[in-house]
Coordinates of C-alpha atoms in Angstrom, one line a residue:
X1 CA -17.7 5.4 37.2
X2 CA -17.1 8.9 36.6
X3 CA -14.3 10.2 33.9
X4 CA -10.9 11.6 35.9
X5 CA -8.6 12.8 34.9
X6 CA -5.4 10.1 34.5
X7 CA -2.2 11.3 37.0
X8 CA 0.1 13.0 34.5
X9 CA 2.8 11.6 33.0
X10 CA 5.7 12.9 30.9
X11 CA 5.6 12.2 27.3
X12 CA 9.3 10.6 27.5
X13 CA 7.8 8.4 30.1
X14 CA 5.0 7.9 27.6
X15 CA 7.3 7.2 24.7
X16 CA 9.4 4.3 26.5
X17 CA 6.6 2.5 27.8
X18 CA 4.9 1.7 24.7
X19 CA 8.0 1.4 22.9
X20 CA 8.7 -1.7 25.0
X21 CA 4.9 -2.3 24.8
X22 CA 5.6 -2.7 20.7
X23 CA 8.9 -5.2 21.3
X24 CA 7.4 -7.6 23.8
X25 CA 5.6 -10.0 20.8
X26 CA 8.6 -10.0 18.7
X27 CA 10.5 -11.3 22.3
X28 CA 7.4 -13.8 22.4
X29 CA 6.7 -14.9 18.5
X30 CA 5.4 -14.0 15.3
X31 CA 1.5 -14.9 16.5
X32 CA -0.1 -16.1 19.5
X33 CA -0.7 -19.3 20.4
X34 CA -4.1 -20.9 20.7
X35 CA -4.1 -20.9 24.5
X36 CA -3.3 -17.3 24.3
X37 CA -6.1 -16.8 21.6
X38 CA -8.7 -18.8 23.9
X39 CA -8.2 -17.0 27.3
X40 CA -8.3 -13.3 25.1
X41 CA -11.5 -14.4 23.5
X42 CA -13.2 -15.7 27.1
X43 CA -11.9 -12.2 28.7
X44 CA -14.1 -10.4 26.3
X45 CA -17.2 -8.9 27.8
X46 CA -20.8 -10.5 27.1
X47 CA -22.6 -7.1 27.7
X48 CA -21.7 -3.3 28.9
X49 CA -21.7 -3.0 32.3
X50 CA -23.7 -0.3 34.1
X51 CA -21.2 0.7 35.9
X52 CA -17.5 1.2 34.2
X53 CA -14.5 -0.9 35.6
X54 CA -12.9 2.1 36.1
X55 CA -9.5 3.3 34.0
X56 CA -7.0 1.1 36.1
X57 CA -8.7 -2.1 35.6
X58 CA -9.4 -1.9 31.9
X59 CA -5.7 -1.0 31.7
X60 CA -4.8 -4.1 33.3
X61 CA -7.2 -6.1 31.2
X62 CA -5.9 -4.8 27.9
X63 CA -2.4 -5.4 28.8
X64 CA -2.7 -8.7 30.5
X65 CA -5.7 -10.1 28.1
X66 CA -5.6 -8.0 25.1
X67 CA -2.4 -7.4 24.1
X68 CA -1.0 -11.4 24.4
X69 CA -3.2 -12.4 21.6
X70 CA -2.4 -9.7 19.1
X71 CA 0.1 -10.8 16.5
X72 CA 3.8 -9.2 15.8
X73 CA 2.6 -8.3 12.0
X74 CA 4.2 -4.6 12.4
X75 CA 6.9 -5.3 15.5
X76 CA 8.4 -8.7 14.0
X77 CA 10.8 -8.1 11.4
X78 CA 9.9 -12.1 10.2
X79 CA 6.3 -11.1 9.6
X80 CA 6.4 -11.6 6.1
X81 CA 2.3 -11.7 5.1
X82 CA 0.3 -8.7 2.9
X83 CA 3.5 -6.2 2.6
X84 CA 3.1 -5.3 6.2
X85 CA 5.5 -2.5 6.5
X86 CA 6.8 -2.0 10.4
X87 CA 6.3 1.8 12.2
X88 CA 10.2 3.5 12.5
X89 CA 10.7 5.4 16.1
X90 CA 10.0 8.3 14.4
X91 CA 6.4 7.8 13.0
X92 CA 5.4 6.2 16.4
X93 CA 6.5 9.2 18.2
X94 CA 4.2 11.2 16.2
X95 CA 2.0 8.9 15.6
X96 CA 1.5 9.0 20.1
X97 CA 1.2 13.0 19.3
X98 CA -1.4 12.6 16.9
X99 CA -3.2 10.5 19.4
X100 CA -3.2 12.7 22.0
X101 CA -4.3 16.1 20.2
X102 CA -6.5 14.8 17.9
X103 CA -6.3 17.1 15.1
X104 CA -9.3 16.6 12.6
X105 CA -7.7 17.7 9.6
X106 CA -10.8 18.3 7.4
X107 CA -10.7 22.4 6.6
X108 CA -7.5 24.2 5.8
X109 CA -8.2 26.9 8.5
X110 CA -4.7 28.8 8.8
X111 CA -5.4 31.2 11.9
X112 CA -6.7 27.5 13.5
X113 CA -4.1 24.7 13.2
X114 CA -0.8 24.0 11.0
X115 CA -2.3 20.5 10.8
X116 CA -2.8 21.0 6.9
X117 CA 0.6 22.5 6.2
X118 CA 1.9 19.6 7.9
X119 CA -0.1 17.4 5.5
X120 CA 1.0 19.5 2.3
X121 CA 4.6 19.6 3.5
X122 CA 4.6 15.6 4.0
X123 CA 3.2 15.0 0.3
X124 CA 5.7 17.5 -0.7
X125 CA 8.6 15.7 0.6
X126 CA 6.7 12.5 -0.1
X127 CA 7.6 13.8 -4.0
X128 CA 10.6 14.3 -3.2
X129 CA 11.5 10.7 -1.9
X130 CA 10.3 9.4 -5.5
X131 CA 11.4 11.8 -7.3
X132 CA 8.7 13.5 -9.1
X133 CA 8.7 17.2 -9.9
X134 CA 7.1 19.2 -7.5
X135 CA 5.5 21.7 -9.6
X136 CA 3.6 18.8 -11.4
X137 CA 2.9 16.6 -8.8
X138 CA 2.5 18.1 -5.0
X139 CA -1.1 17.8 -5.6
X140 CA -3.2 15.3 -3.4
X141 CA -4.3 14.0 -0.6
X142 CA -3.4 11.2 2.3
X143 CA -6.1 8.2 2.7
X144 CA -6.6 4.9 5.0
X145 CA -4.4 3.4 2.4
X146 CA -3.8 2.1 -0.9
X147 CA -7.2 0.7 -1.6
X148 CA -8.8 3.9 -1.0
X149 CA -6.0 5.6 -2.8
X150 CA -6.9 3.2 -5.6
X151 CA -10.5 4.7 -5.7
X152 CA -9.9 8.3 -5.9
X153 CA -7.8 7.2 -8.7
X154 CA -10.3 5.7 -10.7
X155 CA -12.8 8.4 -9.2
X156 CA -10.5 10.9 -11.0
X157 CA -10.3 9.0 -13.9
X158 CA -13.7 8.4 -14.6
X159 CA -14.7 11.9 -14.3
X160 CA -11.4 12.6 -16.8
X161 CA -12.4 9.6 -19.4
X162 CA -16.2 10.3 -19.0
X163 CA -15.9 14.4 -19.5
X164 CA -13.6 13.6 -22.7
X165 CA -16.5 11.4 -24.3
X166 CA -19.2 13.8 -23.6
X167 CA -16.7 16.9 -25.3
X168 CA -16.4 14.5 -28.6
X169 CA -19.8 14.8 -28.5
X170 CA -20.3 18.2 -27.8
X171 CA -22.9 17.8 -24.6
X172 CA -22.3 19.9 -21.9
X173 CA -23.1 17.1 -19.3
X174 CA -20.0 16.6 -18.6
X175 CA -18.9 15.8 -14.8
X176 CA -20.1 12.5 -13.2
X177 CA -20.0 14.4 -10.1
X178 CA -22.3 17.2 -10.6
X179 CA -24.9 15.2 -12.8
X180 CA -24.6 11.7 -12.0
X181 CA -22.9 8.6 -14.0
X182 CA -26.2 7.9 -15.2
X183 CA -27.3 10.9 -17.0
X184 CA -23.7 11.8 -18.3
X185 CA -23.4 8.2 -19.9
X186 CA -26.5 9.0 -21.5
X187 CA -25.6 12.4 -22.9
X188 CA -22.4 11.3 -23.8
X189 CA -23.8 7.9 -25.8
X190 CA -22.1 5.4 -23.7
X191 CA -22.7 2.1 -22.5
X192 CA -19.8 1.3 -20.5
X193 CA -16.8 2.0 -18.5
X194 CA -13.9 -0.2 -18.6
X195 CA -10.6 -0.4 -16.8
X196 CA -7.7 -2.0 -18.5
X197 CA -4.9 -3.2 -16.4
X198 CA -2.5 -6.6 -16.1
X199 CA -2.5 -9.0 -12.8
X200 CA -4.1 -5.7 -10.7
X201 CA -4.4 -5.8 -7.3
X202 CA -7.7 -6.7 -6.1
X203 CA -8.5 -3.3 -4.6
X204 CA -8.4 -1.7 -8.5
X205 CA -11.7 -4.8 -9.1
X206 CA -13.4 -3.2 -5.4
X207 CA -13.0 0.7 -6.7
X208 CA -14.5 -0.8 -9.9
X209 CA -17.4 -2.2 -8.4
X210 CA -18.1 0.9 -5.8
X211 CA -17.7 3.2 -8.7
X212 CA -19.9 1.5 -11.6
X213 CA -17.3 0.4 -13.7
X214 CA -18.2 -3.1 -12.1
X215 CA -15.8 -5.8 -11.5
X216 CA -16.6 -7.7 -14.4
X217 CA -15.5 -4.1 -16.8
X218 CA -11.8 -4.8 -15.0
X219 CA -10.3 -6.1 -18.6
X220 CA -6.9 -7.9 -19.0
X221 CA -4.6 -7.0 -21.7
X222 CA -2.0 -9.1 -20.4
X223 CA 0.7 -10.1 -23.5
X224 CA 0.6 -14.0 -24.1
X225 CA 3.3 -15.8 -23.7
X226 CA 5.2 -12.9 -22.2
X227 CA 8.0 -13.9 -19.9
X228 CA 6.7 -11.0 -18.2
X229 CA 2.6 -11.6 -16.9
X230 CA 2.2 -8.1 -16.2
X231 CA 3.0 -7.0 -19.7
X232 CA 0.7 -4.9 -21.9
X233 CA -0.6 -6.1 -25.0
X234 CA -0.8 -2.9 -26.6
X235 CA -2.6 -3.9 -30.0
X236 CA -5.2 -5.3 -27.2
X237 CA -4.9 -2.2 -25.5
X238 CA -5.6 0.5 -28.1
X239 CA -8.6 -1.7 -29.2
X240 CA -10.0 -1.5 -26.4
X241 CA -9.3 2.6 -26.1
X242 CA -10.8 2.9 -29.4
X243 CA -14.2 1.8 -28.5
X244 CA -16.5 4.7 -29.1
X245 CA -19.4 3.0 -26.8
X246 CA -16.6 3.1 -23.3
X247 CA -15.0 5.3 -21.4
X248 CA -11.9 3.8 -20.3
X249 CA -9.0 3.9 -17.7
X250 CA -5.9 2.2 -17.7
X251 CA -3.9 0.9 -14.5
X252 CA -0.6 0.2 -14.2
X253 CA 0.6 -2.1 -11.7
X254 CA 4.0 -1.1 -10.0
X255 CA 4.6 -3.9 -7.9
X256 CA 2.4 -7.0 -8.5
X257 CA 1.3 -8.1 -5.1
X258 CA 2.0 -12.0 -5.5
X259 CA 5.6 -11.9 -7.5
X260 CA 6.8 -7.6 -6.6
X261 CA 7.2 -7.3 -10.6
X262 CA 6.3 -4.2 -12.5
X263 CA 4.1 -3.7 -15.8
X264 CA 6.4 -1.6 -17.0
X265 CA 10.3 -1.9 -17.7
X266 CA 11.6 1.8 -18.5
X267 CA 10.3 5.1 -19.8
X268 CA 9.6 4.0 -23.2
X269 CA 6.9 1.5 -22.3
X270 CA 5.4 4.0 -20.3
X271 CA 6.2 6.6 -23.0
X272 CA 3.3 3.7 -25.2
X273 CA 0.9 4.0 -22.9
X274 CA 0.6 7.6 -22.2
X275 CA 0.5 8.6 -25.9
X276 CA -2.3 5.8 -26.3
X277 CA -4.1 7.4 -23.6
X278 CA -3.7 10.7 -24.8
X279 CA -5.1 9.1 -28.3
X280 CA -8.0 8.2 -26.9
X281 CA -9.1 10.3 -23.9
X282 CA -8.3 8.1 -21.5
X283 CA -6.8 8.2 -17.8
X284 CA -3.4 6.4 -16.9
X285 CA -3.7 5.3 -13.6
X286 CA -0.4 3.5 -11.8
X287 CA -0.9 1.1 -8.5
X288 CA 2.2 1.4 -6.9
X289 CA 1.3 0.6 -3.0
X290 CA 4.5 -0.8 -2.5
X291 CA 6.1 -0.9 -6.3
X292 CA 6.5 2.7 -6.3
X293 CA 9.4 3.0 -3.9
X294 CA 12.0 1.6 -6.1
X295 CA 12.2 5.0 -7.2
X296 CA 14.2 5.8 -3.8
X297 CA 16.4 3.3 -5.7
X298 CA 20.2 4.4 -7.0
X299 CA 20.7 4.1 -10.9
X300 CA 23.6 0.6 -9.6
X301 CA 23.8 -2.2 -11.9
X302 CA 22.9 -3.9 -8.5
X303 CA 19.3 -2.8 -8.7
X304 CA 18.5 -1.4 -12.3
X305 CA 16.1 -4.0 -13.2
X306 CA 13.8 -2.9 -10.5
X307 CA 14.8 0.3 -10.8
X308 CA 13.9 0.6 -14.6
X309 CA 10.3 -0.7 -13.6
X310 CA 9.6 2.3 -11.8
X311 CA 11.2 4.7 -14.6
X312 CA 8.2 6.7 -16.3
X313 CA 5.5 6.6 -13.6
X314 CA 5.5 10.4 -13.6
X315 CA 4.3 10.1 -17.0
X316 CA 0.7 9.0 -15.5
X317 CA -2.3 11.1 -14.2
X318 CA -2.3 9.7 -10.9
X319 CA -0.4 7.4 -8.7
X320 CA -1.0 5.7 -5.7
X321 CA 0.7 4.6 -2.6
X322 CA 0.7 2.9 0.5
X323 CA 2.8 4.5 3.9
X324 CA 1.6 1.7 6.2
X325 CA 4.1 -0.8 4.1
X326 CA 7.8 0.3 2.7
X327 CA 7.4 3.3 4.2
X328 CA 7.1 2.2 7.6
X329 CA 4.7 4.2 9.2
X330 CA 1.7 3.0 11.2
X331 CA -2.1 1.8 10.0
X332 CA -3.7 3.6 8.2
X333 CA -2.0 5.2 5.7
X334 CA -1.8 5.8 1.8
X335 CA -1.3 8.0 -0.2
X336 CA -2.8 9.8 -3.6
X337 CA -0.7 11.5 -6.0
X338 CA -2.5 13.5 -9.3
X339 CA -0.8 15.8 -12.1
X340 CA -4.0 16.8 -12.2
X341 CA -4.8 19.4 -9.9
X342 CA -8.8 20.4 -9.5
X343 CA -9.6 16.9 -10.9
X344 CA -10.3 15.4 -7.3
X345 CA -12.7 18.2 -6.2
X346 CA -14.7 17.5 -9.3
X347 CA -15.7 14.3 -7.6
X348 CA -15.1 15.7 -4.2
X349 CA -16.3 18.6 -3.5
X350 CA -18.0 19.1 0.1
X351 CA -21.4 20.6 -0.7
X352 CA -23.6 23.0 1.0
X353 CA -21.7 23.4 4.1
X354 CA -21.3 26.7 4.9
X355 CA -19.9 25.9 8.4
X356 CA -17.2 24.2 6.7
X357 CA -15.5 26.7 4.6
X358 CA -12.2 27.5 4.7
X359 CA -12.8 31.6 4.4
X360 CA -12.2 34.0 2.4
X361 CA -9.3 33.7 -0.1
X362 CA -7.4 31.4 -2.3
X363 CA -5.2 29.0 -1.4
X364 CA -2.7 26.9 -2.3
X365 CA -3.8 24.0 0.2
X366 CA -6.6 23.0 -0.2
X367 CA -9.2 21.8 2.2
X368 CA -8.8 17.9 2.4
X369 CA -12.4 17.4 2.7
X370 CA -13.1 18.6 -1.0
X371 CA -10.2 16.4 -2.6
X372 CA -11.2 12.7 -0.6
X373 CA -13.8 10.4 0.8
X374 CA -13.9 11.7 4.1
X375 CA -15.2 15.2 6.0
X376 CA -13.4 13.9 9.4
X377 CA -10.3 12.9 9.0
X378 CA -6.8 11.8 11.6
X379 CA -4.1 14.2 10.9
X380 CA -1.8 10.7 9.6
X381 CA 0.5 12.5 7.6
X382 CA 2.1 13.8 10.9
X383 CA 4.0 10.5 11.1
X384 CA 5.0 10.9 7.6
X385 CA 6.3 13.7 8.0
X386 CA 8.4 12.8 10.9
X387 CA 9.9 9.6 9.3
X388 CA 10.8 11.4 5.9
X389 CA 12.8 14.1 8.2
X390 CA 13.9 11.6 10.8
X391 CA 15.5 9.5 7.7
X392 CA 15.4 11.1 4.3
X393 CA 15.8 9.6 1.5
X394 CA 19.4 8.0 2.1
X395 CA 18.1 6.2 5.2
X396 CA 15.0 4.8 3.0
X397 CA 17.4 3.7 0.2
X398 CA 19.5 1.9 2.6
X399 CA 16.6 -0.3 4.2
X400 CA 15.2 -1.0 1.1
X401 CA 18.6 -2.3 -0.3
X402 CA 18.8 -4.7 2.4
X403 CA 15.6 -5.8 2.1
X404 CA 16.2 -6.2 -1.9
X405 CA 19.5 -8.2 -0.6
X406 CA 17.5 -10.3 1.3
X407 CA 15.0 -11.2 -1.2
X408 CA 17.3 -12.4 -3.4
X409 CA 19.5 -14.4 -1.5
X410 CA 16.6 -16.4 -0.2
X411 CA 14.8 -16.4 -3.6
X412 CA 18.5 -18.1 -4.9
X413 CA 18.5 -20.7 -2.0
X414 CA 15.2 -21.7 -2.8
X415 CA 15.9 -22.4 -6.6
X416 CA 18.7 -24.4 -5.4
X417 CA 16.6 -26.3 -2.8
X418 CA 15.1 -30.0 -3.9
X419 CA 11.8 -29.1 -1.6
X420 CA 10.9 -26.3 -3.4
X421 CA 9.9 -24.3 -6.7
X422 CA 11.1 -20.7 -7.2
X423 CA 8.2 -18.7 -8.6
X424 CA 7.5 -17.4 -11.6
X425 CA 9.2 -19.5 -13.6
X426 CA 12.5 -17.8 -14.9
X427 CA 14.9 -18.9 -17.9
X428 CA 17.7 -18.7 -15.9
X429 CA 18.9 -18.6 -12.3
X430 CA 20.6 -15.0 -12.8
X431 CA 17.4 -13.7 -14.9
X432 CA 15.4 -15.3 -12.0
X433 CA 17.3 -13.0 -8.8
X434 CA 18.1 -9.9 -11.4
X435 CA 14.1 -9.2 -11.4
X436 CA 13.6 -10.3 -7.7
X437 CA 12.3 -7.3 -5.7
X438 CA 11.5 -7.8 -2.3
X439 CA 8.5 -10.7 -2.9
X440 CA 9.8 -14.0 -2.9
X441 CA 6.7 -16.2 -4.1
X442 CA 8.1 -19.9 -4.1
X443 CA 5.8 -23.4 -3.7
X444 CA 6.5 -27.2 -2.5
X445 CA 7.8 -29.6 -5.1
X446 CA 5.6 -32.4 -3.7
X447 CA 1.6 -32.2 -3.6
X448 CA 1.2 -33.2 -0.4
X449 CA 3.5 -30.4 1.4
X450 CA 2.4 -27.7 -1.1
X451 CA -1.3 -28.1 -0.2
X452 CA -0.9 -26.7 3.6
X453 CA 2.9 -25.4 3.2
X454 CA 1.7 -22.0 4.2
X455 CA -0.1 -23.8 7.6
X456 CA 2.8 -25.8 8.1
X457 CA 5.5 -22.6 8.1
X458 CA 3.1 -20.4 10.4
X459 CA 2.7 -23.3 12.9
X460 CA 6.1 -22.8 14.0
X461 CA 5.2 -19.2 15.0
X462 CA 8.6 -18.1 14.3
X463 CA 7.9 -16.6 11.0
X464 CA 4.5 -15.5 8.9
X465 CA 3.6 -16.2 5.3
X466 CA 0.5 -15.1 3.4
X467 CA -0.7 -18.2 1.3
X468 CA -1.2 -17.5 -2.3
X469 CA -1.8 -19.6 -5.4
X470 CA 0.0 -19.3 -9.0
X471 CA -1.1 -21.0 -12.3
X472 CA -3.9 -22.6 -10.3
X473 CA -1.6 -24.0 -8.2
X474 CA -0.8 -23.2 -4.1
X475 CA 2.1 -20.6 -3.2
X476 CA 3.1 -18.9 -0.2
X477 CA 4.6 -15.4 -0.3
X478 CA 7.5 -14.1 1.6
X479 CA 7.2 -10.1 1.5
X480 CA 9.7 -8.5 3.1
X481 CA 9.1 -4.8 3.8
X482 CA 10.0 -4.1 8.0
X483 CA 12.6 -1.8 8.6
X484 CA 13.9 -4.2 10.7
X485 CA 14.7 -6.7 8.3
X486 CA 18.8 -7.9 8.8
X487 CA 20.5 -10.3 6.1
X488 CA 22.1 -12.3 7.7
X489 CA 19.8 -13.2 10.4
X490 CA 16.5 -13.5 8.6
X491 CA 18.3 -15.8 6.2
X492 CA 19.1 -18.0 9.3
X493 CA 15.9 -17.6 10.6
X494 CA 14.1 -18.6 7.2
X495 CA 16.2 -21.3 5.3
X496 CA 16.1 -22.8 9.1
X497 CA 12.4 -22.8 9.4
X498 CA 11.9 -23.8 5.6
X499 CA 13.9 -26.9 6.4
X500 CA 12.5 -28.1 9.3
X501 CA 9.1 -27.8 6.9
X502 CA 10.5 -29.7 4.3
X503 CA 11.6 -32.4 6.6
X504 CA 8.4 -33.3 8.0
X505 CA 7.3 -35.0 5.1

């Protein structure tokens, strides 16, 4: 089958089509069903054919086949599993342009493209929307998402951490990147690199492991017997900082990713940490994949608990994010933010490519390949872009209110229900919905519900949960981060399917 050309279509025509492509399986339910599933997975093909099926054909088998079995995680606004943020019109319109010219924004070429303006301009405003000071932090880069966000953090960080051990000991070995972790360490008389963190997301334990700090160096400094379980122990802490044998990081988690609760609760404790880590040479690294947008928060008594968890953040080295959940635009997308401006191409750097300079010159943008993981890279910080302008930050503090509101009011009817536990535990009802963000993690009084509750609510294919477990026990997670989310009728939709659940025993 030879390659034609397809019969050309306007973009508008483009636009509508798969815009009702991307409503049909909220129309048809949160996931497929298993005949759906079955007849997808026979379509498949056992082998390439020798011959193509031509365009039209595999068309119709992706639409009719394909398509059916896939499940309404970004369309449905009751897809409430892994903080799966929706895509808003505005990023899949440029996420369609992206698609069809293919930028590879790699090498900040100006006389080429405007494709890396357009990625400095989107972490620009991304700055903006959490309101961090420009001249400190539009430094950084876009990634697949928060997990590899995550690891140029601790990348950063260990070549920060590891460079101040070797100056205390005056070896000029100093950058993991040049010389290696191995014969740095060495120089530098260290047997270890630790990072210190509470309840961290499980991407900070992968970076850890791909980076040699190694999962079993991810320390907790958690505070016992803290109403709070992300709190920092700091006596525990600055132990653990002053050991002269490790070279330490510690990570912050803004927006724990079973309960939505923060580490932090204001400045001052984040005030603590950075003049601990400033003590002891050590980075200060904040997760905040979905935590971080409270910042687009108002100072209202409404929301200033959550709010006051994201206060101080800018005190940090580096922060991370994630666009592919509360900010609504499609996979894959994260983001890395750095006070630090040449730390990243310390680790970075694209070496001996002469073919991929970016010319003569300084710049102020710099080539993404020499700040991140990859040399080819999509240009998706075009749909960023286009969302912040579409909405600014008024239109992303106004979904994220309601989807606060929404939280809460479910996370209330559950502590009133006599099926279920609200989760964690809370002194009282009002402390319980003041610190509520937009997780609700709840569990089934009774054993036998509790065991398959998350099975049970996902069967009805009217809403999605991710199952969880807290204190060693089973949980399910309602995360609510769609644009789409409405109040009113997602509280409906919910307290009507948790019922029904609850009935069936």
């Amino acid at each position: 089958m030879e390659f034609k050309s397809t019969q050309e279509i306007s973009l508008e025509q483009v636009q509508r089509e798969l815009w009702e492509i991307a409503q049909s399986p909220w129309k048809t339910g949160v996931l497929p069903n298993p005949e759906i599933l079955s007849r997808a997975r026979d379509s498949l093909p056992r082998s390439l054919p020798s011959d193509g099926i031509g365009f039209d054909s595999a068309q119709k088998h992706i639409l009719d086949d394909i398509v059916p079995a896939f499940n309404g995680s970004s369309i449905s606004p009751n897809y409430y599993g892994f903080v799966t943020g929706g895509t808003t019109p505005a990023a899949l319109f440029a996420d369609n342009i992206v698609s069809a010219y293919d930028q590879n924004v790699q090498v900040h070429l100006t006389e080429h493209s405007i494709a890396t303006d357009v990625e400095s301009s989107a972490l620009g405003l991304l700055v903006d929307l959490f309101r961090l000071d420009r001249s400190e932090w539009h430094n950084g880069t876009f990634t697949t998402g928060a997990t590899a966000a995550n690891l140029l953090g601790l990348a950063c960080g260990r070549e920060f951490a590891v460079r101040a051990a070797a100056s205390r000991k005056g070896v000029s070995k100093d950058s993991v990147g040049e010389w290696g972790l191995f014969e740095v360490m060495l120089a530098s008389g260290l047997s270890g690199l630790q990072v210190l963190t509470t309840l961290p997301h499980s991407s900070i334990g992968k970076s850890a492991g791909i980076l040699g700090f190694g999962r079993a160096n991810v320390v907790s400094v958690c505070q016992e017997g803290s109403t709070n379980p992300l709190e920092f122990d700091l006596e525990k802490l600055e132990r653990e900082l002053s050991r002269p044998d490790k070279a330490s990081i510690v990570a912050v988690s803004s927006g724990e990713v079973n309960t939505g609760r923060f580490a932090t609760a204001g400045r001052s404790k984040m005030q603590e940490l950075r003049n601990l880590c400033d003590k002891y040479g050590a980075w200060l690294h904040v997760d905040g994949a979905f935590g971080l947008f409270a910042r687009v928060l108002n100072d209202s008594p409404e929301f200033a608990s959550v709010r006051a968890g994201s206060d101080g953040l800018e005190l940090a080295d580096s922060i991370t994010g994630d666009g592919h959940k509360l900010l609504n635009v499609p996979y894959d997308c994260g983001f890395f933010l750095t006070r630090h401006r040449n730390e990243a191409a310390n680790v970075f750097t694209n070496p001996n490519a002469a073919y991929l300079t970016g010319g003569a010159g300084a710049s102020s943008i710099p080539s993404p390949l020499n700040i991140g993981i990859e040399n080819s890279r999509r240009f998706r910080a075009l749909p960023v872009y286009a969302t912040l302008l579409s909405y600014g930050a008024a239109g992303y503090r106004t979904v994220l209110e309601k989807q606060i509101r929404l939280a809460r009011r479910l996370s209330a009817w559950l502590s009133d229900h006599t099926a279920y536990n609200i989760l964690p535990e809370s002194s009282s009802k009002e402390a319980q919905l003041d610190q509520t963000f937009m997780i609700v993690l709840f569990s089934a009084k009774q054993d036998d519900l509790n065991k398959n509750l998350a099975a049970r609510i996902n069967a009805t294919s009217k809403m999605f949960v991710s199952g969880t477990s807290w204190q060693r026990r089973p949980a399910c997670r309602i995360a609510i981060s769609n644009w789409r989310a409405d109040e009113e009728r997602d509280f409906e939709l919910v307290t009507s399917v948790l019922d029904e659940v609850a009935r069936q025993v």
